[in-house]
Tab-separated table of C-alpha atoms in Angstrom:
chain	number	residue	atom	x	y	z
A	287	UNK	CA	89.596	163.613	95.017
A	288	UNK	CA	86.054	161.936	95.043
A	289	UNK	CA	85.633	158.879	97.428
A	290	UNK	CA	83.141	156.868	99.280
A	291	UNK	CA	83.723	157.217	102.993
A	292	UNK	CA	82.166	155.383	106.330
A	293	UNK	CA	82.160	157.234	109.531
A	294	UNK	CA	79.544	154.781	111.112
A	295	UNK	CA	79.354	150.912	110.294
A	296	UNK	CA	75.999	149.684	108.999
A	297	UNK	CA	74.234	148.903	105.670
A	298	UNK	CA	74.307	150.598	102.353
A	299	UNK	CA	72.994	153.779	103.932
A	300	UNK	CA	76.384	154.602	105.485
A	301	UNK	CA	78.210	154.722	102.244
A	302	UNK	CA	78.395	158.422	101.685
A	303	UNK	CA	80.254	160.386	98.760
A	304	UNK	CA	82.878	162.813	99.802
A	305	UNK	CA	85.755	164.900	98.782
A	306	UNK	CA	89.083	163.787	100.423
A	307	UNK	CA	92.858	164.620	99.858
A	308	UNK	CA	94.770	162.599	97.202
A	309	UNK	CA	96.277	159.626	98.872
A	310	UNK	CA	100.371	159.681	99.032
A	311	UNK	CA	102.104	156.232	98.107
A	312	UNK	CA	104.387	155.445	101.032
A	313	UNK	CA	107.514	153.004	100.952
A	314	UNK	CA	106.426	149.876	99.061
A	315	UNK	CA	103.256	151.396	97.793
A	316	UNK	CA	102.190	152.465	94.269
A	317	UNK	CA	99.891	155.520	93.501
A	318	UNK	CA	97.204	154.054	91.159
A	319	UNK	CA	94.665	156.606	89.343
A	320	UNK	CA	91.773	154.133	89.468
A	321	UNK	CA	90.008	153.506	86.221
A	322	UNK	CA	87.810	150.891	88.079
A	323	UNK	CA	87.125	149.449	91.401
A	324	UNK	CA	86.178	146.083	92.056
A	325	UNK	CA	82.849	145.375	94.034
A	326	UNK	CA	82.796	142.311	96.423
A	327	UNK	CA	80.137	140.683	98.648
A	328	UNK	CA	82.889	140.707	101.272
A	329	UNK	CA	82.456	144.868	100.867
A	330	UNK	CA	79.024	144.574	102.463
A	331	UNK	CA	80.773	142.769	105.507
A	332	UNK	CA	83.488	145.592	105.548
A	333	UNK	CA	80.729	148.044	105.658
A	334	UNK	CA	79.276	146.611	108.746
A	335	UNK	CA	82.762	145.685	110.288
A	336	UNK	CA	81.701	141.877	110.142
A	337	UNK	CA	84.457	140.932	107.964
A	338	UNK	CA	87.465	138.518	109.088
A	339	UNK	CA	89.811	141.755	109.303
A	340	UNK	CA	88.459	144.303	111.648
A	341	UNK	CA	87.897	147.992	110.150
A	342	UNK	CA	88.530	151.215	111.743
A	343	UNK	CA	86.860	154.409	111.017
A	344	UNK	CA	86.783	156.692	109.011
A	345	UNK	CA	87.247	154.079	106.325
A	346	UNK	CA	87.130	154.571	102.373
A	347	UNK	CA	85.954	150.801	101.650
A	348	UNK	CA	86.964	148.831	98.543
A	349	UNK	CA	89.719	146.151	98.264
A	350	UNK	CA	90.689	145.779	94.605
A	351	UNK	CA	91.709	148.318	91.886
A	352	UNK	CA	92.812	148.600	88.186
A	353	UNK	CA	94.402	151.824	86.757
A	354	UNK	CA	97.586	153.360	85.885
A	355	UNK	CA	100.601	154.419	88.062
A	356	UNK	CA	102.256	157.837	87.563
A	357	UNK	CA	104.957	156.065	85.350
A	358	UNK	CA	102.193	154.568	83.029
A	359	UNK	CA	102.218	151.033	84.313
A	360	UNK	CA	98.553	149.608	83.986
A	361	UNK	CA	98.056	147.359	87.165
A	362	UNK	CA	95.704	145.634	89.008
A	363	UNK	CA	95.901	145.488	92.881
A	364	UNK	CA	94.513	144.084	96.045
A	365	UNK	CA	94.436	146.624	98.883
A	366	UNK	CA	92.885	146.486	102.287
A	367	UNK	CA	90.851	149.461	101.851
A	368	UNK	CA	90.649	152.763	99.854
A	369	UNK	CA	89.467	151.344	96.575
A	370	UNK	CA	85.954	153.413	96.200
A	371	UNK	CA	88.190	156.478	95.137
A	372	UNK	CA	89.765	158.204	92.092
A	373	UNK	CA	93.008	157.227	93.431
A	374	UNK	CA	94.334	154.603	95.630
A	375	UNK	CA	97.667	154.009	97.311
A	376	UNK	CA	98.255	150.100	97.036
A	377	UNK	CA	100.784	147.692	98.158
A	378	UNK	CA	103.410	147.005	95.361
A	379	UNK	CA	103.648	143.367	96.680
A	380	UNK	CA	99.712	142.738	95.678
A	381	UNK	CA	99.873	144.768	92.368
A	382	UNK	CA	99.905	142.836	88.940
A	383	UNK	CA	100.727	143.989	85.537
A	384	UNK	CA	98.076	143.868	83.432
A	385	UNK	CA	98.288	142.502	79.510
A	386	UNK	CA	97.164	144.926	76.894
A	387	UNK	CA	94.580	142.136	75.704
A	388	UNK	CA	92.885	142.105	79.186
A	389	UNK	CA	90.110	144.615	79.920
A	390	UNK	CA	89.541	146.381	83.340
A	391	UNK	CA	86.489	144.162	84.290
A	392	UNK	CA	88.622	140.834	83.640
A	393	UNK	CA	91.704	142.007	85.321
A	394	UNK	CA	89.324	142.856	88.338
A	395	UNK	CA	87.825	139.457	88.247
A	396	UNK	CA	90.783	137.674	88.002
A	397	UNK	CA	92.618	139.510	91.027
A	398	UNK	CA	90.077	138.094	93.568
A	399	UNK	CA	87.615	135.878	91.922
A	400	UNK	CA	89.959	134.273	89.783
A	401	UNK	CA	92.559	133.764	92.362
A	402	UNK	CA	90.284	132.512	94.818
A	403	UNK	CA	88.900	129.738	92.469
A	404	UNK	CA	92.523	128.816	91.393
A	405	UNK	CA	93.352	128.556	94.980
A	406	UNK	CA	90.314	126.727	96.060
A	407	UNK	CA	90.923	124.031	93.345
A	408	UNK	CA	94.555	123.660	93.519
A	409	UNK	CA	95.457	124.282	97.065
A	410	UNK	CA	92.203	123.678	99.130
A	411	UNK	CA	90.940	120.667	97.579
A	412	UNK	CA	93.416	119.599	95.177
A	413	UNK	CA	91.289	118.595	92.446
A	414	UNK	CA	92.158	115.325	90.738
A	415	UNK	CA	91.026	114.443	87.150
A	416	UNK	CA	87.586	112.674	87.051
A	417	UNK	CA	86.097	113.880	90.398
A	418	UNK	CA	82.778	115.517	90.507
A	419	UNK	CA	82.691	119.163	91.912
A	420	UNK	CA	79.937	121.086	93.014
A	421	UNK	CA	80.160	124.958	92.825
A	422	UNK	CA	77.824	126.789	94.691
A	423	UNK	CA	76.787	130.227	93.685
A	424	UNK	CA	77.948	129.328	90.363
A	425	UNK	CA	76.712	132.424	88.712
A	426	UNK	CA	78.642	134.642	90.877
A	427	UNK	CA	82.262	136.134	90.626
A	428	UNK	CA	84.131	132.953	92.037
A	429	UNK	CA	81.662	130.278	91.123
A	430	UNK	CA	81.652	131.590	87.402
A	431	UNK	CA	85.166	130.970	87.075
A	432	UNK	CA	85.464	127.985	89.444
A	433	UNK	CA	83.076	126.197	86.926
A	434	UNK	CA	85.331	126.867	83.949
A	435	UNK	CA	88.507	126.053	85.808
A	436	UNK	CA	87.167	122.858	87.087
A	437	UNK	CA	86.038	121.568	83.549
A	438	UNK	CA	89.370	122.629	82.111
A	439	UNK	CA	91.350	120.954	84.810
A	440	UNK	CA	89.408	117.463	84.119
A	441	UNK	CA	86.560	117.457	86.484
A	442	UNK	CA	84.375	114.719	85.503
A	443	UNK	CA	81.231	116.207	86.560
A	444	UNK	CA	80.548	119.932	87.476
A	445	UNK	CA	77.480	120.378	89.299
A	446	UNK	CA	76.434	124.053	89.701
A	447	UNK	CA	73.836	125.492	91.929
A	448	UNK	CA	71.990	128.677	91.477
A	449	UNK	CA	69.047	130.683	92.731
A	450	UNK	CA	67.343	131.496	89.163
A	451	UNK	CA	66.541	129.892	85.786
A	452	UNK	CA	68.976	132.525	84.310
A	453	UNK	CA	71.692	131.867	86.576
A	454	UNK	CA	71.625	128.209	86.196
A	455	UNK	CA	71.559	128.627	82.255
A	456	UNK	CA	74.674	130.912	82.578
A	457	UNK	CA	76.302	128.018	84.639
A	458	UNK	CA	75.562	125.683	81.968
A	459	UNK	CA	76.737	127.960	79.205
A	460	UNK	CA	79.854	128.358	81.268
A	461	UNK	CA	80.612	124.301	81.271
A	462	UNK	CA	78.719	123.038	84.038
A	463	UNK	CA	77.298	119.621	83.278
A	464	UNK	CA	73.936	120.249	85.516
A	465	UNK	CA	72.459	123.032	87.268
A	466	UNK	CA	70.709	122.754	90.484
A	467	UNK	CA	68.140	125.137	92.313
A	468	UNK	CA	69.986	126.654	95.357
A	469	UNK	CA	66.767	126.802	97.272
A	470	UNK	CA	66.389	123.083	97.241
A	471	UNK	CA	65.122	121.877	100.636
A	472	UNK	CA	67.103	118.886	100.679
A	473	UNK	CA	70.655	120.047	99.070
A	474	UNK	CA	72.143	116.616	100.150
A	475	UNK	CA	69.492	114.730	98.009
A	476	UNK	CA	69.623	117.284	94.943
A	477	UNK	CA	73.385	117.124	94.851
A	478	UNK	CA	73.449	113.279	94.889
A	479	UNK	CA	70.639	113.094	92.402
A	480	UNK	CA	72.670	115.641	90.288
A	481	UNK	CA	75.615	113.080	90.474
A	482	UNK	CA	73.751	110.284	89.483
A	483	UNK	CA	72.959	108.981	92.423
A	484	UNK	CA	76.364	108.931	93.851
A	485	UNK	CA	77.900	111.203	96.550
A	486	UNK	CA	80.454	114.078	95.344
A	487	UNK	CA	83.855	114.272	95.686
A	488	UNK	CA	84.592	118.352	96.043
A	489	UNK	CA	82.404	120.907	97.133
A	490	UNK	CA	83.152	124.796	96.826
A	491	UNK	CA	80.902	126.752	99.414
A	492	UNK	CA	80.268	130.084	99.981
A	493	UNK	CA	76.842	130.122	101.442
A	494	UNK	CA	76.838	128.785	104.865
A	495	UNK	CA	73.924	127.545	107.267
A	496	UNK	CA	71.957	124.590	106.010
A	497	UNK	CA	73.490	124.506	102.621
A	498	UNK	CA	77.144	123.921	104.277
A	499	UNK	CA	75.520	121.201	106.406
A	500	UNK	CA	73.835	119.335	103.964
A	501	UNK	CA	76.780	119.680	101.362
A	502	UNK	CA	78.937	117.967	103.754
A	503	UNK	CA	76.499	115.340	104.072
A	504	UNK	CA	76.677	114.608	100.534
A	505	UNK	CA	80.543	114.124	100.494
A	506	UNK	CA	81.758	110.927	99.092
A	507	UNK	CA	84.692	109.073	100.996
A	508	UNK	CA	87.641	111.270	101.025
A	509	UNK	CA	85.601	114.170	99.710
A	510	UNK	CA	86.268	117.636	100.498
A	511	UNK	CA	84.496	120.941	101.204
A	512	UNK	CA	86.112	124.194	100.747
A	513	UNK	CA	84.458	126.958	102.627
A	514	UNK	CA	85.194	130.757	101.589
A	515	UNK	CA	82.377	132.732	102.672
A	516	UNK	CA	79.011	132.993	104.434
A	517	UNK	CA	76.759	135.008	102.175
A	518	UNK	CA	73.721	133.469	103.892
A	519	UNK	CA	75.032	135.177	106.938
A	520	UNK	CA	74.009	131.908	108.688
A	521	UNK	CA	76.881	130.001	110.383
A	522	UNK	CA	76.924	125.995	109.675
A	523	UNK	CA	76.502	123.630	112.350
A	524	UNK	CA	79.897	122.948	114.453
A	525	UNK	CA	81.972	120.360	112.737
A	526	UNK	CA	81.361	116.885	114.162
A	527	UNK	CA	84.853	115.469	113.991
A	528	UNK	CA	83.414	111.908	114.502
A	529	UNK	CA	81.252	112.484	111.264
A	530	UNK	CA	84.232	113.406	109.289
A	531	UNK	CA	85.288	109.992	110.029
A	532	UNK	CA	82.295	108.192	108.770
A	533	UNK	CA	83.227	108.928	105.081
A	534	UNK	CA	86.836	110.092	105.594
A	535	UNK	CA	85.586	113.538	104.570
A	536	UNK	CA	87.571	117.037	105.256
A	537	UNK	CA	86.476	120.750	105.385
A	538	UNK	CA	89.059	123.442	104.676
A	539	UNK	CA	88.601	127.137	104.896
A	540	UNK	CA	90.061	129.779	102.668
A	541	UNK	CA	90.648	133.464	102.700
A	542	UNK	CA	92.828	134.885	99.838
A	543	UNK	CA	95.139	137.165	102.170
A	544	UNK	CA	96.508	134.282	103.778
A	545	UNK	CA	97.719	132.880	100.113
A	546	UNK	CA	100.221	135.877	100.034
A	547	UNK	CA	102.282	134.224	102.909
A	548	UNK	CA	102.997	131.276	101.083
A	549	UNK	CA	106.486	130.680	99.704
A	550	UNK	CA	106.933	130.542	95.710
A	551	UNK	CA	104.647	133.524	95.094
A	552	UNK	CA	101.592	131.430	94.715
A	553	UNK	CA	99.271	134.109	93.953
A	554	UNK	CA	101.707	135.804	91.349
A	555	UNK	CA	101.865	132.182	89.776
A	556	UNK	CA	98.074	131.931	89.916
A	557	UNK	CA	97.564	135.418	88.062
A	558	UNK	CA	100.052	134.693	85.340
A	559	UNK	CA	98.360	131.379	84.782
A	560	UNK	CA	94.666	133.079	84.891
A	561	UNK	CA	95.852	135.862	82.663
A	562	UNK	CA	97.365	133.583	80.118
A	563	UNK	CA	94.191	131.350	79.780
A	564	UNK	CA	92.104	134.790	79.326
A	565	UNK	CA	94.469	135.706	76.493
A	566	UNK	CA	94.148	132.217	74.825
A	567	UNK	CA	90.438	132.662	75.102
A	568	UNK	CA	90.197	129.699	77.393
A	569	UNK	CA	88.601	131.640	80.361
A	570	UNK	CA	86.160	134.661	80.607
A	571	UNK	CA	84.843	136.678	83.175
A	572	UNK	CA	81.322	137.540	83.405
A	573	UNK	CA	80.553	140.964	83.558
A	574	UNK	CA	77.944	141.669	86.140
A	575	UNK	CA	77.350	145.466	85.582
A	576	UNK	CA	78.825	148.709	86.413
A	577	UNK	CA	78.269	151.373	88.921
A	578	UNK	CA	78.953	155.130	89.216
A	579	UNK	CA	80.519	156.426	92.408
A	580	UNK	CA	77.158	158.064	93.063
A	581	UNK	CA	75.319	154.693	92.727
A	582	UNK	CA	77.460	152.705	95.273
A	583	UNK	CA	74.391	152.217	97.670
A	584	UNK	CA	72.343	150.536	95.197
A	585	UNK	CA	75.363	148.273	94.117
A	586	UNK	CA	75.611	147.042	97.872
A	587	UNK	CA	71.819	146.925	97.937
A	588	UNK	CA	71.986	144.391	94.732
A	589	UNK	CA	74.755	142.354	96.453
A	590	UNK	CA	73.304	141.982	99.661
A	591	UNK	CA	70.009	140.938	97.831
A	592	UNK	CA	72.005	138.354	95.494
A	593	UNK	CA	70.252	139.951	92.517
A	594	UNK	CA	73.584	140.158	90.694
A	595	UNK	CA	75.717	137.605	88.712
A	596	UNK	CA	79.427	137.843	87.578
A	597	UNK	CA	81.917	140.665	88.494
A	598	UNK	CA	80.459	144.222	89.417
A	599	UNK	CA	82.536	147.241	89.097
A	600	UNK	CA	82.609	150.532	90.405
A	601	UNK	CA	83.433	153.678	87.822
A	602	UNK	CA	85.052	156.414	89.817
A	603	UNK	CA	84.793	158.841	87.237
A	604	UNK	CA	81.011	159.175	87.637
């Protein structure tokens, strides 16, 4: 089968198209003929071995696929690696049946970005009706879904941040009440201004660095910031617990794999709810573009430069 393999860690240049033997599904696994594989910013960290989970070489990257099993089931699945290929062996525990009305791009959007947005709002910050919600990188995969969910679940004011006029317009089209330039020099002041001069209740942040620090400073009493990525590759300042006391604020981290360890099949509940919203026309994925397997280096370059919006996918047939 055709696949992308990494034999040394690094940037997009280490992604190489190769021919490999077909994978074999082991106990508790499903073999999937991949129709589309998801592309995520986290994949760029996987390629350079800077992700939360350490990688071993040689490696076929890619953590999510959609396709059919040999018995005809159409599933979308999370996997630790192996997604950038024509076939993948995936854990059955992280595979979800896809309704006929849900297309490949939307299915892939929901299994990582949708589930992440759902968990951030439901579990990490416990959004309450009427609260103000800041969504950083609001035109991205998680952000574009988080804007829609926050609005649907009763947020009083959704404040989106994005780096270009087109991205800010997209966030407004998705339901954000106001859009802020993510390159603002003083994000604390920009967020308070966007919230009518008031501090904000909730921030969803995957940027890191000064944006995180200034977002924490913008939180209202009992405000919460959920941190789920570091796209800037800049670490925020160490948390000063004393400063959290000043406004009774909280900071939470969230990494999707941990959700599968929760009782009550939380991720399965999230996926059922997300697919139901899609089928009802109340939630949509933003298609960000499709790349052939041979274009994977360009895809990673686009991800790293933050030129993209919405959900990016890889077509292993070309």
